[in-house]
PDB file of C-alpha atoms in Angstrom:
ATOM      1  CA  MET I   1     -78.505   0.472  58.777  1.00  0.00           C
ATOM      2  CA  GLU I   2     -76.205   3.516  58.943  1.00  0.00           C
ATOM      3  CA  VAL I   3     -73.902   1.732  61.360  1.00  0.00           C
ATOM      4  CA  VAL I   4     -73.335  -1.253  58.921  1.00  0.00           C
ATOM      5  CA  ARG I   5     -72.783   1.076  56.017  1.00  0.00           C
ATOM      6  CA  LYS I   6     -70.096   3.004  58.102  1.00  0.00           C
ATOM      7  CA  ILE I   7     -68.419  -0.202  59.259  1.00  0.00           C
ATOM      8  CA  LEU I   8     -68.265  -1.496  55.579  1.00  0.00           C
ATOM      9  CA  GLU I   9     -66.880   1.886  54.361  1.00  0.00           C
ATOM     10  CA  LYS I  10     -64.194   1.797  56.945  1.00  0.00           C
ATOM     11  CA  ALA I  11     -63.326  -1.906  56.073  1.00  0.00           C
ATOM     12  CA  VAL I  12     -63.445  -1.378  52.363  1.00  0.00           C
ATOM     13  CA  ALA I  13     -61.944   2.007  51.911  1.00  0.00           C
ATOM     14  CA  PRO I  14     -58.276   1.087  52.381  1.00  0.00           C
ATOM     15  CA  GLY I  15     -58.829  -1.591  49.863  1.00  0.00           C
ATOM     16  CA  ILE I  16     -60.234   0.640  47.446  1.00  0.00           C
ATOM     17  CA  ASP I  17     -57.548   3.245  48.014  1.00  0.00           C
ATOM     18  CA  ALA I  18     -54.845   0.572  47.326  1.00  0.00           C
ATOM     19  CA  LEU I  19     -56.606  -0.442  44.298  1.00  0.00           C
ATOM     20  CA  ARG I  20     -56.617   3.196  42.965  1.00  0.00           C
ATOM     21  CA  VAL I  21     -52.864   3.309  43.567  1.00  0.00           C
ATOM     22  CA  ASP I  22     -52.305  -0.020  41.815  1.00  0.00           C
ATOM     23  CA  MET I  23     -54.460   1.177  38.833  1.00  0.00           C
ATOM     24  CA  LYS I  24     -52.447   4.510  38.538  1.00  0.00           C
ATOM     25  CA  ASP I  25     -49.163   2.537  38.647  1.00  0.00           C
ATOM     26  CA  ALA I  26     -50.504   0.105  35.976  1.00  0.00           C
ATOM     27  CA  GLN I  27     -51.657   3.061  33.776  1.00  0.00           C
ATOM     28  CA  SER I  28     -48.215   4.759  34.203  1.00  0.00           C
ATOM     29  CA  ARG I  29     -46.521   1.396  33.082  1.00  0.00           C
ATOM     30  CA  MET I  30     -48.835   0.977  30.139  1.00  0.00           C
ATOM     31  CA  ASP I  31     -48.118   4.617  29.111  1.00  0.00           C
ATOM     32  CA  ARG I  32     -44.324   3.972  29.215  1.00  0.00           C
ATOM     33  CA  LEU I  33     -44.961   0.682  27.203  1.00  0.00           C
ATOM     34  CA  GLU I  34     -47.018   2.495  24.738  1.00  0.00           C
ATOM     35  CA  SER I  35     -44.175   5.049  24.267  1.00  0.00           C
ATOM     36  CA  ALA I  36     -41.350   2.326  23.917  1.00  0.00           C
ATOM     37  CA  VAL I  37     -43.532   0.456  21.445  1.00  0.00           C
ATOM     38  CA  ALA I  38     -43.889   3.792  19.415  1.00  0.00           C
ATOM     39  CA  ARG I  39     -40.245   4.414  19.370  1.00  0.00           C
ATOM     40  CA  LEU I  40     -39.593   0.873  18.376  1.00  0.00           C
ATOM     41  CA  ASP I  41     -41.904   1.281  15.483  1.00  0.00           C
ATOM     42  CA  VAL I  42     -40.046   4.320  14.371  1.00  0.00           C
ATOM     43  CA  ARG I  43     -36.686   2.407  14.413  1.00  0.00           C
ATOM     44  CA  MET I  44     -38.322  -0.530  12.588  1.00  0.00           C
ATOM     45  CA  GLY I  45     -39.379   1.929   9.936  1.00  0.00           C
ATOM     46  CA  SER I  46     -35.870   3.250   9.586  1.00  0.00           C
ATOM     47  CA  VAL I  47     -34.447  -0.406   9.448  1.00  0.00           C
ATOM     48  CA  ASN I  48     -36.937  -1.428   6.724  1.00  0.00           C
ATOM     49  CA  SER I  49     -35.856   1.787   4.791  1.00  0.00           C
ATOM     50  CA  ASN I  50     -32.353   0.937   5.163  1.00  0.00           C
ATOM     51  CA  LEU I  51     -32.760  -2.774   4.101  1.00  0.00           C
ATOM     52  CA  ALA I  52     -34.634  -1.543   0.905  1.00  0.00           C
ATOM     53  CA  ALA I  53     -31.753   0.752   0.083  1.00  0.00           C
ATOM     54  CA  ILE I  54     -29.254  -1.973   0.690  1.00  0.00           C
ATOM     55  CA  SER I  55     -31.330  -4.459  -1.574  1.00  0.00           C
ATOM     56  CA  THR I  56     -31.457  -1.877  -4.306  1.00  0.00           C
ATOM     57  CA  SER I  57     -27.773  -1.356  -4.099  1.00  0.00           C
ATOM     58  CA  LEU I  58     -27.085  -5.107  -4.169  1.00  0.00           C
ATOM     59  CA  ALA I  59     -29.388  -5.443  -7.234  1.00  0.00           C
ATOM     60  CA  GLN I  60     -27.407  -2.582  -8.931  1.00  0.00           C
ATOM     61  CA  LEU I  61     -24.140  -4.148  -8.084  1.00  0.00           C
ATOM     62  CA  ALA I  62     -25.191  -7.637  -9.335  1.00  0.00           C
ATOM     63  CA  ALA I  63     -26.320  -5.982 -12.657  1.00  0.00           C
ATOM     64  CA  ALA I  64     -23.023  -4.167 -13.008  1.00  0.00           C
ATOM     65  CA  ILE I  65     -21.122  -7.413 -12.490  1.00  0.00           C
ATOM     66  CA  ALA I  66     -23.292  -9.188 -14.989  1.00  0.00           C
ATOM     67  CA  ILE I  67     -22.793  -6.342 -17.593  1.00  0.00           C
ATOM     68  CA  SER I  68     -18.826  -6.207 -16.819  1.00  0.00           C
ATOM     69  CA  SER I  69     -18.837  -9.972 -17.215  1.00  0.00           C
ATOM     70  CA  THR I  70     -20.775 -10.113 -20.461  1.00  0.00           C
ATOM     71  CA  ALA I  71     -18.579  -7.322 -21.810  1.00  0.00           C
ATOM     72  CA  ARG I  72     -15.297  -9.070 -20.742  1.00  0.00           C
ATOM     73  CA  TYR I  73     -16.339 -12.676 -21.807  1.00  0.00           C
ATOM     74  CA  GLY I  74     -18.924 -11.956 -24.543  1.00  0.00           C
ATOM     75  CA  GLY I  75     -21.596 -13.509 -22.582  1.00  0.00           C
ATOM     76  CA  ASN I  76     -20.363 -17.217 -22.924  1.00  0.00           C
ATOM     77  CA  ASP I  77     -19.606 -18.708 -19.491  1.00  0.00           C
ATOM     78  CA  ASP I  78     -17.474 -21.408 -21.183  1.00  0.00           C
ATOM     79  CA  LYS I  79     -14.840 -18.820 -22.363  1.00  0.00           C
ATOM     80  CA  ARG I  80     -14.284 -17.885 -18.695  1.00  0.00           C
ATOM     81  CA  SER I  81     -12.423 -21.157 -18.285  1.00  0.00           C
ATOM     82  CA  ALA I  82     -10.687 -20.777 -21.570  1.00  0.00           C
ATOM     83  CA  VAL I  83      -9.338 -17.302 -20.685  1.00  0.00           C
ATOM     84  CA  GLY I  84      -6.210 -17.824 -18.666  1.00  0.00           C
TER      85      GLY I  84
END
């Protein structure tokens, strides 16, 4: 029985060692991927923040234009075409 065990160990050992190497490589790739995803998450947070700021600025600009238009034309859109 001992002979069979030794034969199996010699036959299987290289495969197990190769599997360990492959598993370490896969773990390393997963670690790099997780790091990249974390960096992307930070960047997306920054993009979302910038988009919110742009949206706020556009809303303020639209309000300013509306106020200016109301002040200039008295709030009546028909007068715009009459003013030359």
